[in-house]
Amino acid sequence: MSTGTTDAAGVVVVGGGQAGFSVASTLRARGYAGPVTVFAAEPHLPYQRPPLSKKAHTEPDELRVTLVPGSFYGERDIELRLGDDVVALDTAARTVRTRTGLSVPYAHLVLATGARNRPLPVAGADLAGVHALRSLDDALAVGRALATARDVVVVGGGFIGLELAQVARARGARVTVVELADRLLSRALSAQLQEHLRRRHEESGVRVLTGTAVQRIEGTDRVRQVVTSTGSLPADLVVYGIGAVPRDELARDAGLAVDDGVLVDEQLRSVTDPRVSAVGDCARHPHPRAVGPVRLESVQNAVDQGATVGRRLAGQPARYESLPWFWSDQGALKLQIAGLRAPSDDVRLVPGDTPGRLAAYAFRDGRLVAVETLDWPAEHLAARRLLERPTPVLADELTGTTLGGLARARRATEVRT
C-alpha cells in the first residue's frame, strides 16, 4: 500500500510494528504536517504481536490482529510501503535505501526495527514441523500444524513458549516444555512466583523440564523426536522461542552506537546522531526505574516510546519515563508485571483473597519498585496506580495489607484532607 510521495524529506519510520505505527499515528494526531513514510518488511498491514502465541488455536485460518484498517493511512497522508524493507542508511546524506532500490530522504529517521528470534542452534532445526513463532505467517503455520499435532515440544520456557504450551494443551496435544535454565522465565520473573506458575502449568497437564538442553532434533522428512540432555521426547511439532535479538544491524552498519540495541538518550534520540531515534524492541535506553540502560520487549514500551518520539517531532519534547508494565495470558493463567525488578531486590510473596491469586512485591532500599501478580488483575492495577505516583510505597506500609488495601486507605486519607 502506498500513498503520498517520497520526494520531500520528512519523517521516515523503519519498521511496521506497533512501535512504528505509534510514531506515525502520533505525528498526525499531534499536528505534524510534513511527509511521513513507514517501511514495513512484511507484506501485512501493521498488526499486534501478542495474540500470535495466544490465538493460533482459536483462529487457525485468519488471525484478526490488524491494528487499523488500511484506509487509516491514506486518510492521514501516511505513506505505508509494505514488503519493502530498508537495507542501508546514509546518515551523512540523510537517506535510506530499500531492497527494491528506492532512495528516500529524511529530516528525521526513526528506527522501529524490532527484534528477531534467536535461532535454534542444533542439528535438525530445519526439519519440517519445527517452527519459530515471531511473525503472523509463523503463527498461521503453527495454528495449521496444531490441527493434527499430538506430541508437541516447546523449546524455551519464556512468555511465548508458555503461552503456546497452553494453546497446544487446549487442542488436546501432549505438551512438554524444555528450558535450559533451572527455572521458567528466569530473567523476567522472581523465583518466588515462578514456582507457583510452574505448578499451575504442570497441574494443567504440561510437562516441564528445566535445566535441560536440546541436543538435536531427529526425523527423516519431518520431525520425529527431540533428543535432550535428559532423554528423548516424541514430537510431531516443535515450536521454539529461546530469546530475541534486536535488529540493530542497520544502525551498526551506519556507524551509530549499538550495544544489544540502538543506544539512545532520555528522549530516545541516538547518542550518535540526534536526527535518528530508536523505539521499541530495538532500543536500549536509560530509565529512571532501571539500574543501567535497558531494552524492553513489550507492547506498552513500544506504544509509549513511539508516542514519545511522535510528540517530540511534533514539537512537544519530553523524557521517556513511562512505567513499564506487561501481561501474559497462559491459558487460564494471567501473569502481569508492573515496574522493573533487579536481581538484587528483596521480594515478598503475598497471597490474594482467593485461592490461586498471588503477588510478589519487589523492594529496593525499602521502596516498592515492581509487582508481579498471578490471576490478580485488581492488584496489578493498584500497583500501576501507586507506582506511577511520586509518593513512594514503603515496605512498612504493606505489612498486613495489599496494594489494593493501601490504595483505598490513601484515597480515604485524601478525601478527609
Short mmCIF file of C-alpha atoms in Angstrom, two decimals:
data_model
loop_
_atom_site.label_atom_id
_atom_site.label_comp_id
_atom_site.label_asym_id
_atom_site.label_seq_id
_atom_site.Cartn_x
_atom_site.Cartn_y
_atom_site.Cartn_z
CA MET A 1 0.00 0.00 0.00
CA SER A 2 1.43 3.37 -0.97
CA THR A 3 0.01 6.86 -0.71
CA GLY A 4 1.64 10.27 -0.84
CA THR A 5 5.17 10.87 -2.08
CA THR A 6 8.74 10.12 -1.02
CA ASP A 7 10.30 13.11 -2.79
CA ALA A 8 10.40 15.57 0.14
CA ALA A 9 12.30 14.99 3.36
CA GLY A 10 10.11 14.33 6.37
CA VAL A 11 9.94 11.58 8.99
CA VAL A 12 10.91 8.11 7.82
CA VAL A 13 9.99 5.21 10.10
CA VAL A 14 11.80 1.92 9.53
CA GLY A 15 9.56 -0.83 10.88
CA GLY A 16 5.85 -1.56 10.56
CA GLY A 17 5.21 -2.99 14.02
CA GLN A 18 3.41 -1.48 16.99
CA ALA A 19 6.24 0.98 17.76
CA GLY A 20 6.46 2.27 14.20
CA PHE A 21 2.69 2.59 13.97
CA SER A 22 2.66 4.53 17.25
CA VAL A 23 5.21 7.02 15.88
CA ALA A 24 3.30 7.64 12.65
CA SER A 25 -0.16 7.87 14.19
CA THR A 26 1.05 10.19 16.99
CA LEU A 27 2.73 12.51 14.49
CA ARG A 28 -0.55 13.06 12.68
CA ALA A 29 -2.60 13.24 15.88
CA ARG A 30 -0.29 15.97 17.20
CA GLY A 31 -0.44 18.04 14.04
CA TYR A 32 2.80 17.18 12.26
CA ALA A 33 2.25 18.29 8.64
CA GLY A 34 5.39 17.01 6.91
CA PRO A 35 5.75 13.77 4.94
CA VAL A 36 5.54 10.55 6.96
CA THR A 37 6.76 7.30 5.39
CA VAL A 38 6.67 3.90 7.07
CA PHE A 39 8.63 0.96 5.67
CA ALA A 40 7.37 -2.48 6.73
CA ALA A 41 9.36 -5.57 5.81
CA GLU A 42 6.29 -7.83 5.95
CA PRO A 43 3.51 -7.71 3.34
CA HIS A 44 0.82 -7.45 6.03
CA LEU A 45 -0.75 -4.29 7.40
CA PRO A 46 0.80 -3.41 10.80
CA TYR A 47 -0.57 -5.82 13.39
CA GLN A 48 -0.47 -6.81 17.06
CA ARG A 49 2.05 -9.47 18.02
CA PRO A 50 0.82 -10.58 21.49
CA PRO A 51 -2.16 -12.57 20.13
CA LEU A 52 0.09 -14.64 17.86
CA SER A 53 1.10 -17.02 20.66
CA LYS A 54 -2.35 -16.99 22.27
CA LYS A 55 -4.90 -17.37 19.45
CA ALA A 56 -3.38 -19.77 16.93
CA HIS A 57 -5.86 -22.41 18.11
CA THR A 58 -8.94 -20.19 18.12
CA GLU A 59 -8.38 -18.55 14.73
CA PRO A 60 -6.36 -21.10 12.74
CA ASP A 61 -7.20 -19.73 9.30
CA GLU A 62 -7.01 -15.99 9.88
CA LEU A 63 -5.67 -14.21 12.94
CA ARG A 64 -7.54 -10.92 13.22
CA VAL A 65 -4.72 -8.81 14.57
CA THR A 66 -4.54 -5.79 12.22
CA LEU A 67 -4.13 -2.57 14.21
CA VAL A 68 -6.28 -0.37 11.96
CA PRO A 69 -7.88 -0.70 8.50
CA GLY A 70 -5.74 0.10 5.50
CA SER A 71 -7.76 3.25 4.86
CA PHE A 72 -6.34 4.77 8.07
CA TYR A 73 -3.01 5.51 6.39
CA GLY A 74 -4.34 7.16 3.27
CA GLU A 75 -6.78 9.28 5.25
CA ARG A 76 -3.87 10.67 7.28
CA ASP A 77 -1.44 11.00 4.37
CA ILE A 78 0.90 8.35 5.79
CA GLU A 79 2.81 6.53 3.08
CA LEU A 80 2.93 2.88 4.08
CA ARG A 81 5.25 0.75 1.98
CA LEU A 82 4.63 -2.94 2.68
CA GLY A 83 7.13 -5.67 1.85
CA ASP A 84 9.94 -3.21 1.08
CA ASP A 85 12.44 -3.25 3.92
CA VAL A 86 15.25 -0.74 4.38
CA VAL A 87 18.68 -2.28 3.78
CA ALA A 88 21.03 0.70 4.26
CA LEU A 89 21.20 4.08 5.95
CA ASP A 90 23.34 7.06 4.97
CA THR A 91 23.31 9.37 7.97
CA ALA A 92 25.55 11.92 6.24
CA ALA A 93 23.23 12.29 3.24
CA ARG A 94 20.19 11.55 5.42
CA THR A 95 18.73 8.93 3.14
CA VAL A 96 17.55 5.33 3.40
CA ARG A 97 17.80 2.74 0.65
CA THR A 98 15.30 -0.11 0.33
CA ARG A 99 15.59 -3.62 -1.03
CA THR A 100 13.80 -2.55 -4.21
CA GLY A 101 16.36 0.21 -4.79
CA LEU A 102 14.25 3.13 -3.61
CA SER A 103 16.23 6.01 -2.05
CA VAL A 104 14.26 8.21 0.35
CA PRO A 105 15.49 11.38 2.09
CA TYR A 106 14.61 12.12 5.70
CA ALA A 107 14.66 15.09 8.03
CA HIS A 108 14.37 12.65 10.93
CA LEU A 109 14.73 8.88 10.95
CA VAL A 110 13.03 6.57 13.45
CA LEU A 111 14.31 3.01 13.80
CA ALA A 112 11.50 0.73 14.92
CA THR A 113 13.05 -2.44 13.55
CA GLY A 114 12.09 -4.67 16.49
CA ALA A 115 13.81 -7.95 17.22
CA ARG A 116 14.11 -11.39 15.66
CA ASN A 117 14.07 -14.85 17.18
CA ARG A 118 17.33 -16.30 18.36
CA PRO A 119 17.93 -19.31 16.09
CA LEU A 120 17.85 -22.82 17.50
CA PRO A 121 21.48 -23.97 17.07
CA VAL A 122 21.02 -27.75 16.83
CA ALA A 123 21.01 -30.34 14.07
CA GLY A 124 17.53 -30.95 12.69
CA ALA A 125 16.21 -27.46 13.38
CA ASP A 126 15.43 -27.15 9.68
CA LEU A 127 13.16 -30.22 9.56
CA ALA A 128 9.51 -29.86 8.60
CA GLY A 129 7.41 -29.48 11.72
CA VAL A 130 9.95 -27.25 13.50
CA HIS A 131 8.75 -23.65 13.83
CA ALA A 132 9.78 -20.34 15.29
CA LEU A 133 6.96 -18.07 16.41
CA ARG A 134 7.52 -14.39 15.71
CA SER A 135 5.55 -13.25 12.71
CA LEU A 136 1.93 -13.52 11.58
CA ASP A 137 2.95 -16.10 8.97
CA ASP A 138 4.70 -18.11 11.71
CA ALA A 139 1.55 -18.07 13.84
CA LEU A 140 -0.67 -19.16 10.96
CA ALA A 141 1.71 -22.05 10.18
CA VAL A 142 1.74 -23.15 13.83
CA GLY A 143 -2.05 -22.88 14.00
CA ARG A 144 -2.41 -25.18 10.99
CA ALA A 145 0.07 -27.66 12.47
CA LEU A 146 -1.81 -27.75 15.78
CA ALA A 147 -4.85 -29.15 13.99
CA THR A 148 -3.17 -32.58 13.81
CA ALA A 149 -0.26 -32.40 16.27
CA ARG A 150 -0.34 -34.91 19.10
CA ASP A 151 3.13 -34.60 20.66
CA VAL A 152 4.28 -31.00 20.93
CA VAL A 153 7.68 -29.97 22.26
CA VAL A 154 8.10 -26.31 23.16
CA VAL A 155 11.75 -25.29 23.38
CA GLY A 156 12.08 -22.32 25.70
CA GLY A 157 10.20 -21.57 28.91
CA GLY A 158 9.65 -17.86 28.31
CA PHE A 159 6.41 -15.99 27.78
CA ILE A 160 5.83 -17.11 24.20
CA GLY A 161 6.71 -20.71 24.97
CA LEU A 162 4.39 -20.94 27.96
CA GLU A 163 1.54 -19.24 26.11
CA LEU A 164 1.93 -21.60 23.18
CA ALA A 165 2.14 -24.62 25.52
CA GLN A 166 -1.32 -23.83 26.84
CA VAL A 167 -2.62 -23.30 23.31
CA ALA A 168 -1.40 -26.77 22.38
CA ARG A 169 -2.93 -28.30 25.52
CA ALA A 170 -6.26 -26.72 24.63
CA ARG A 171 -6.07 -28.56 21.30
CA GLY A 172 -5.60 -31.84 23.17
CA ALA A 173 -1.92 -32.38 22.44
CA ARG A 174 0.62 -33.85 24.83
CA VAL A 175 2.96 -30.96 25.60
CA THR A 176 6.48 -30.78 27.01
CA VAL A 177 8.30 -27.52 27.70
CA VAL A 178 12.10 -27.82 27.60
CA GLU A 179 14.02 -24.98 29.29
CA LEU A 180 17.80 -24.75 29.54
CA ALA A 181 17.78 -22.57 32.67
CA ASP A 182 16.98 -24.04 36.06
CA ARG A 183 13.59 -22.30 36.15
CA LEU A 184 10.97 -20.83 33.85
CA LEU A 185 11.04 -17.13 32.99
CA SER A 186 14.37 -16.92 34.78
CA ARG A 187 15.14 -13.34 33.68
CA ALA A 188 11.65 -11.88 33.86
CA LEU A 189 10.01 -13.38 36.93
CA SER A 190 11.04 -13.71 40.58
CA ALA A 191 11.90 -17.20 41.77
CA GLN A 192 9.18 -16.97 44.43
CA LEU A 193 6.34 -16.54 41.96
CA GLN A 194 7.86 -18.76 39.31
CA GLU A 195 7.45 -21.88 41.42
CA HIS A 196 3.72 -21.28 41.68
CA LEU A 197 3.47 -20.60 37.94
CA ARG A 198 5.28 -23.84 37.15
CA ARG A 199 2.99 -25.83 39.41
CA ARG A 200 -0.08 -24.40 37.71
CA HIS A 201 1.26 -25.38 34.28
CA GLU A 202 2.02 -28.89 35.47
CA GLU A 203 -1.44 -29.20 37.02
CA SER A 204 -2.92 -28.34 33.60
CA GLY A 205 -1.08 -31.30 32.07
CA VAL A 206 2.02 -29.59 30.66
CA ARG A 207 5.24 -31.43 31.35
CA VAL A 208 8.04 -29.02 32.32
CA LEU A 209 11.72 -29.93 32.05
CA THR A 210 14.10 -27.29 33.39
CA GLY A 211 17.89 -27.49 33.38
CA THR A 212 17.55 -29.47 30.16
CA ALA A 213 19.37 -28.84 26.88
CA VAL A 214 18.11 -29.76 23.42
CA GLN A 215 20.93 -31.68 21.73
CA ARG A 216 19.38 -32.43 18.34
CA ILE A 217 16.10 -32.92 16.52
CA GLU A 218 15.63 -36.15 14.60
CA GLY A 219 13.44 -37.21 11.71
CA THR A 220 13.60 -38.17 8.05
CA ASP A 221 11.28 -35.87 6.15
CA ARG A 222 9.86 -34.20 9.24
CA VAL A 223 10.44 -34.08 12.96
CA ARG A 224 10.01 -37.37 14.83
CA GLN A 225 11.70 -36.76 18.18
CA VAL A 226 13.72 -34.28 20.18
CA VAL A 227 16.87 -35.56 21.87
CA THR A 228 17.67 -33.71 25.10
CA SER A 229 20.29 -33.98 27.81
CA THR A 230 17.80 -35.93 29.93
CA GLY A 231 16.33 -38.22 27.26
CA SER A 232 14.33 -38.31 24.02
CA LEU A 233 10.87 -36.84 23.52
CA PRO A 234 8.45 -37.89 20.76
CA ALA A 235 7.40 -34.90 18.68
CA ASP A 236 5.37 -34.21 15.58
CA LEU A 237 5.54 -30.44 16.21
CA VAL A 238 8.35 -28.38 17.73
CA VAL A 239 7.99 -24.68 18.45
CA TYR A 240 10.94 -22.75 19.81
CA GLY A 241 11.33 -19.40 21.49
CA ILE A 242 14.74 -19.06 23.11
CA GLY A 243 15.09 -15.32 23.23
CA ALA A 244 15.14 -12.40 20.83
CA VAL A 245 17.98 -10.43 19.25
CA PRO A 246 17.44 -6.73 18.48
CA ARG A 247 17.51 -5.78 14.82
CA ASP A 248 20.25 -3.19 15.16
CA GLU A 249 22.36 -4.10 12.11
CA LEU A 250 21.23 -1.07 10.11
CA ALA A 251 22.31 1.25 12.89
CA ARG A 252 25.62 -0.54 13.40
CA ASP A 253 26.46 -0.52 9.69
CA ALA A 254 25.66 3.20 9.55
CA GLY A 255 28.09 3.95 12.38
CA LEU A 256 25.51 4.53 15.10
CA ALA A 257 26.30 3.32 18.62
CA VAL A 258 24.76 -0.06 19.47
CA ASP A 259 25.05 -2.43 22.42
CA ASP A 260 22.39 -5.14 22.27
CA GLY A 261 20.16 -2.49 20.75
CA VAL A 262 20.50 1.05 19.43
CA LEU A 263 21.81 3.30 22.21
CA VAL A 264 19.54 6.29 22.80
CA ASP A 265 19.20 9.10 25.33
CA GLU A 266 16.34 10.06 27.66
CA GLN A 267 14.30 11.36 24.71
CA LEU A 268 15.08 8.24 22.62
CA ARG A 269 17.49 10.02 20.28
CA SER A 270 20.55 8.14 19.07
CA VAL A 271 23.53 9.04 21.24
CA THR A 272 25.49 9.28 17.98
CA ASP A 273 23.14 11.28 15.76
CA PRO A 274 20.25 13.42 17.13
CA ARG A 275 18.45 13.19 13.77
CA VAL A 276 17.91 9.47 14.41
CA SER A 277 15.65 7.97 17.08
CA ALA A 278 15.03 4.34 18.05
CA VAL A 279 11.94 2.90 19.71
CA GLY A 280 10.58 -0.44 20.84
CA ASP A 281 12.42 -3.76 20.97
CA CYS A 282 15.49 -2.42 19.14
CA ALA A 283 16.22 0.49 21.53
CA ARG A 284 18.46 0.42 24.62
CA HIS A 285 17.63 3.42 26.75
CA PRO A 286 18.05 4.94 30.19
CA HIS A 287 15.05 4.78 32.51
CA PRO A 288 14.60 6.32 35.96
CA ARG A 289 13.32 2.99 37.30
CA ALA A 290 16.15 0.87 35.89
CA VAL A 291 19.62 0.04 37.14
CA GLY A 292 21.53 1.00 33.99
CA PRO A 293 20.26 1.17 30.38
CA VAL A 294 17.56 -1.33 29.47
CA ARG A 295 15.97 -2.81 26.38
CA LEU A 296 12.33 -3.70 26.95
CA GLU A 297 10.21 -6.03 24.81
CA SER A 298 6.57 -5.22 25.47
CA VAL A 299 3.56 -3.64 23.80
CA GLN A 300 3.39 -0.89 26.43
CA ASN A 301 7.01 0.06 25.82
CA ALA A 302 6.61 0.03 22.04
CA VAL A 303 3.46 2.15 22.09
CA ASP A 304 4.67 4.64 24.71
CA GLN A 305 8.10 5.08 23.16
CA GLY A 306 6.59 5.59 19.73
CA ALA A 307 4.22 8.20 21.14
CA THR A 308 7.08 9.94 22.96
CA VAL A 309 9.05 10.31 19.74
CA GLY A 310 5.96 11.29 17.74
CA ARG A 311 5.17 14.07 20.20
CA ARG A 312 8.77 15.29 20.21
CA LEU A 313 8.91 15.51 16.43
CA ALA A 314 5.60 17.39 16.51
CA GLY A 315 7.14 19.98 18.87
CA GLN A 316 6.36 18.52 22.31
CA PRO A 317 9.61 17.04 23.65
CA ALA A 318 9.74 15.03 26.88
CA ARG A 319 11.84 12.36 28.52
CA TYR A 320 10.70 8.78 28.26
CA GLU A 321 9.69 7.80 31.81
CA SER A 322 6.58 5.63 31.36
CA LEU A 323 6.03 2.96 33.98
CA PRO A 324 6.83 -0.39 32.37
CA TRP A 325 4.08 -2.97 32.56
CA PHE A 326 3.43 -6.29 30.90
CA TRP A 327 0.93 -9.13 30.76
CA SER A 328 0.93 -12.74 29.60
CA ASP A 329 -2.19 -14.90 29.19
CA GLN A 330 -1.12 -18.52 29.54
CA GLY A 331 -4.31 -20.48 29.08
CA ALA A 332 -6.41 -19.71 32.14
CA LEU A 333 -3.43 -18.09 33.88
CA LYS A 334 -2.94 -14.34 33.80
CA LEU A 335 0.53 -13.13 34.69
CA GLN A 336 1.04 -9.36 34.99
CA ILE A 337 4.09 -7.28 35.86
CA ALA A 338 4.41 -3.59 36.74
CA GLY A 339 7.72 -1.79 37.27
CA LEU A 340 11.27 -3.05 36.85
CA ARG A 341 12.76 -5.58 39.25
CA ALA A 342 16.53 -6.06 39.63
CA PRO A 343 18.04 -9.43 40.69
CA SER A 344 19.25 -7.92 43.98
CA ASP A 345 15.82 -6.59 45.03
CA ASP A 346 14.07 -8.05 48.07
CA VAL A 347 10.93 -9.98 47.13
CA ARG A 348 7.93 -10.62 49.37
CA LEU A 349 5.25 -13.13 48.30
CA VAL A 350 1.69 -12.11 49.23
CA PRO A 351 -1.39 -14.36 48.89
CA GLY A 352 -4.61 -12.93 47.50
CA ASP A 353 -8.09 -13.06 48.92
CA THR A 354 -9.00 -16.17 46.91
CA PRO A 355 -7.01 -19.35 46.17
CA GLY A 356 -4.63 -19.02 43.22
CA ARG A 357 -4.20 -15.28 43.47
CA LEU A 358 -0.64 -14.27 44.31
CA ALA A 359 1.54 -11.19 44.22
CA ALA A 360 5.29 -10.73 44.52
CA TYR A 361 6.35 -7.30 45.78
CA ALA A 362 9.93 -6.27 44.94
CA PHE A 363 11.62 -3.71 47.19
CA ARG A 364 14.83 -1.74 46.67
CA ASP A 365 16.19 0.19 49.64
CA GLY A 366 12.85 -0.29 51.37
CA ARG A 367 10.78 1.12 48.48
CA LEU A 368 8.43 -0.79 46.22
CA VAL A 369 9.84 -0.91 42.66
CA ALA A 370 7.96 -3.75 40.95
CA VAL A 371 4.96 -6.02 41.41
CA GLU A 372 4.26 -9.39 39.78
CA THR A 373 0.77 -10.83 40.03
CA LEU A 374 -0.76 -14.19 39.17
CA ASP A 375 -4.50 -14.18 38.45
CA TRP A 376 -4.95 -10.93 40.39
CA PRO A 377 -5.76 -8.12 37.91
CA ALA A 378 -7.08 -5.73 40.58
CA GLU A 379 -3.79 -5.87 42.47
CA HIS A 380 -1.89 -5.25 39.22
CA LEU A 381 -3.96 -2.15 38.51
CA ALA A 382 -3.41 -0.92 42.08
CA ALA A 383 0.32 -1.46 41.61
CA ARG A 384 0.35 0.60 38.43
CA ARG A 385 -1.59 3.44 40.03
CA LEU A 386 0.67 3.56 43.08
CA LEU A 387 3.96 3.15 41.23
CA GLU A 388 3.04 5.94 38.80
CA ARG A 389 2.62 8.43 41.64
CA PRO A 390 5.57 10.42 43.00
CA THR A 391 4.93 9.30 46.60
CA PRO A 392 6.88 6.07 47.14
CA VAL A 393 5.36 2.94 48.64
CA LEU A 394 7.45 1.84 51.61
CA ALA A 395 7.81 -1.77 52.72
CA ASP A 396 6.42 -0.99 56.17
CA GLU A 397 3.19 0.32 54.63
CA LEU A 398 2.46 -3.12 53.21
CA THR A 399 2.68 -5.03 56.47
CA GLY A 400 -0.66 -6.75 56.88
CA THR A 401 -2.25 -5.25 53.78
CA THR A 402 -2.16 -5.42 49.99
CA LEU A 403 -1.60 -2.72 47.40
CA GLY A 404 -5.33 -2.60 46.82
CA GLY A 405 -5.86 -2.02 50.52
CA LEU A 406 -3.14 0.63 50.64
CA ALA A 407 -4.63 2.43 47.64
CA ARG A 408 -8.04 2.52 49.31
CA ALA A 409 -6.52 3.81 52.57
CA ARG A 410 -4.65 6.57 50.73
CA ARG A 411 -7.79 7.61 48.85
CA ALA A 412 -9.71 7.80 52.13
CA THR A 413 -6.99 9.99 53.62
CA GLU A 414 -7.05 12.29 50.60
CA VAL A 415 -10.84 12.66 50.90
CA ARG A 416 -10.61 13.58 54.59
CA THR A 417 -7.93 16.18 53.93
#
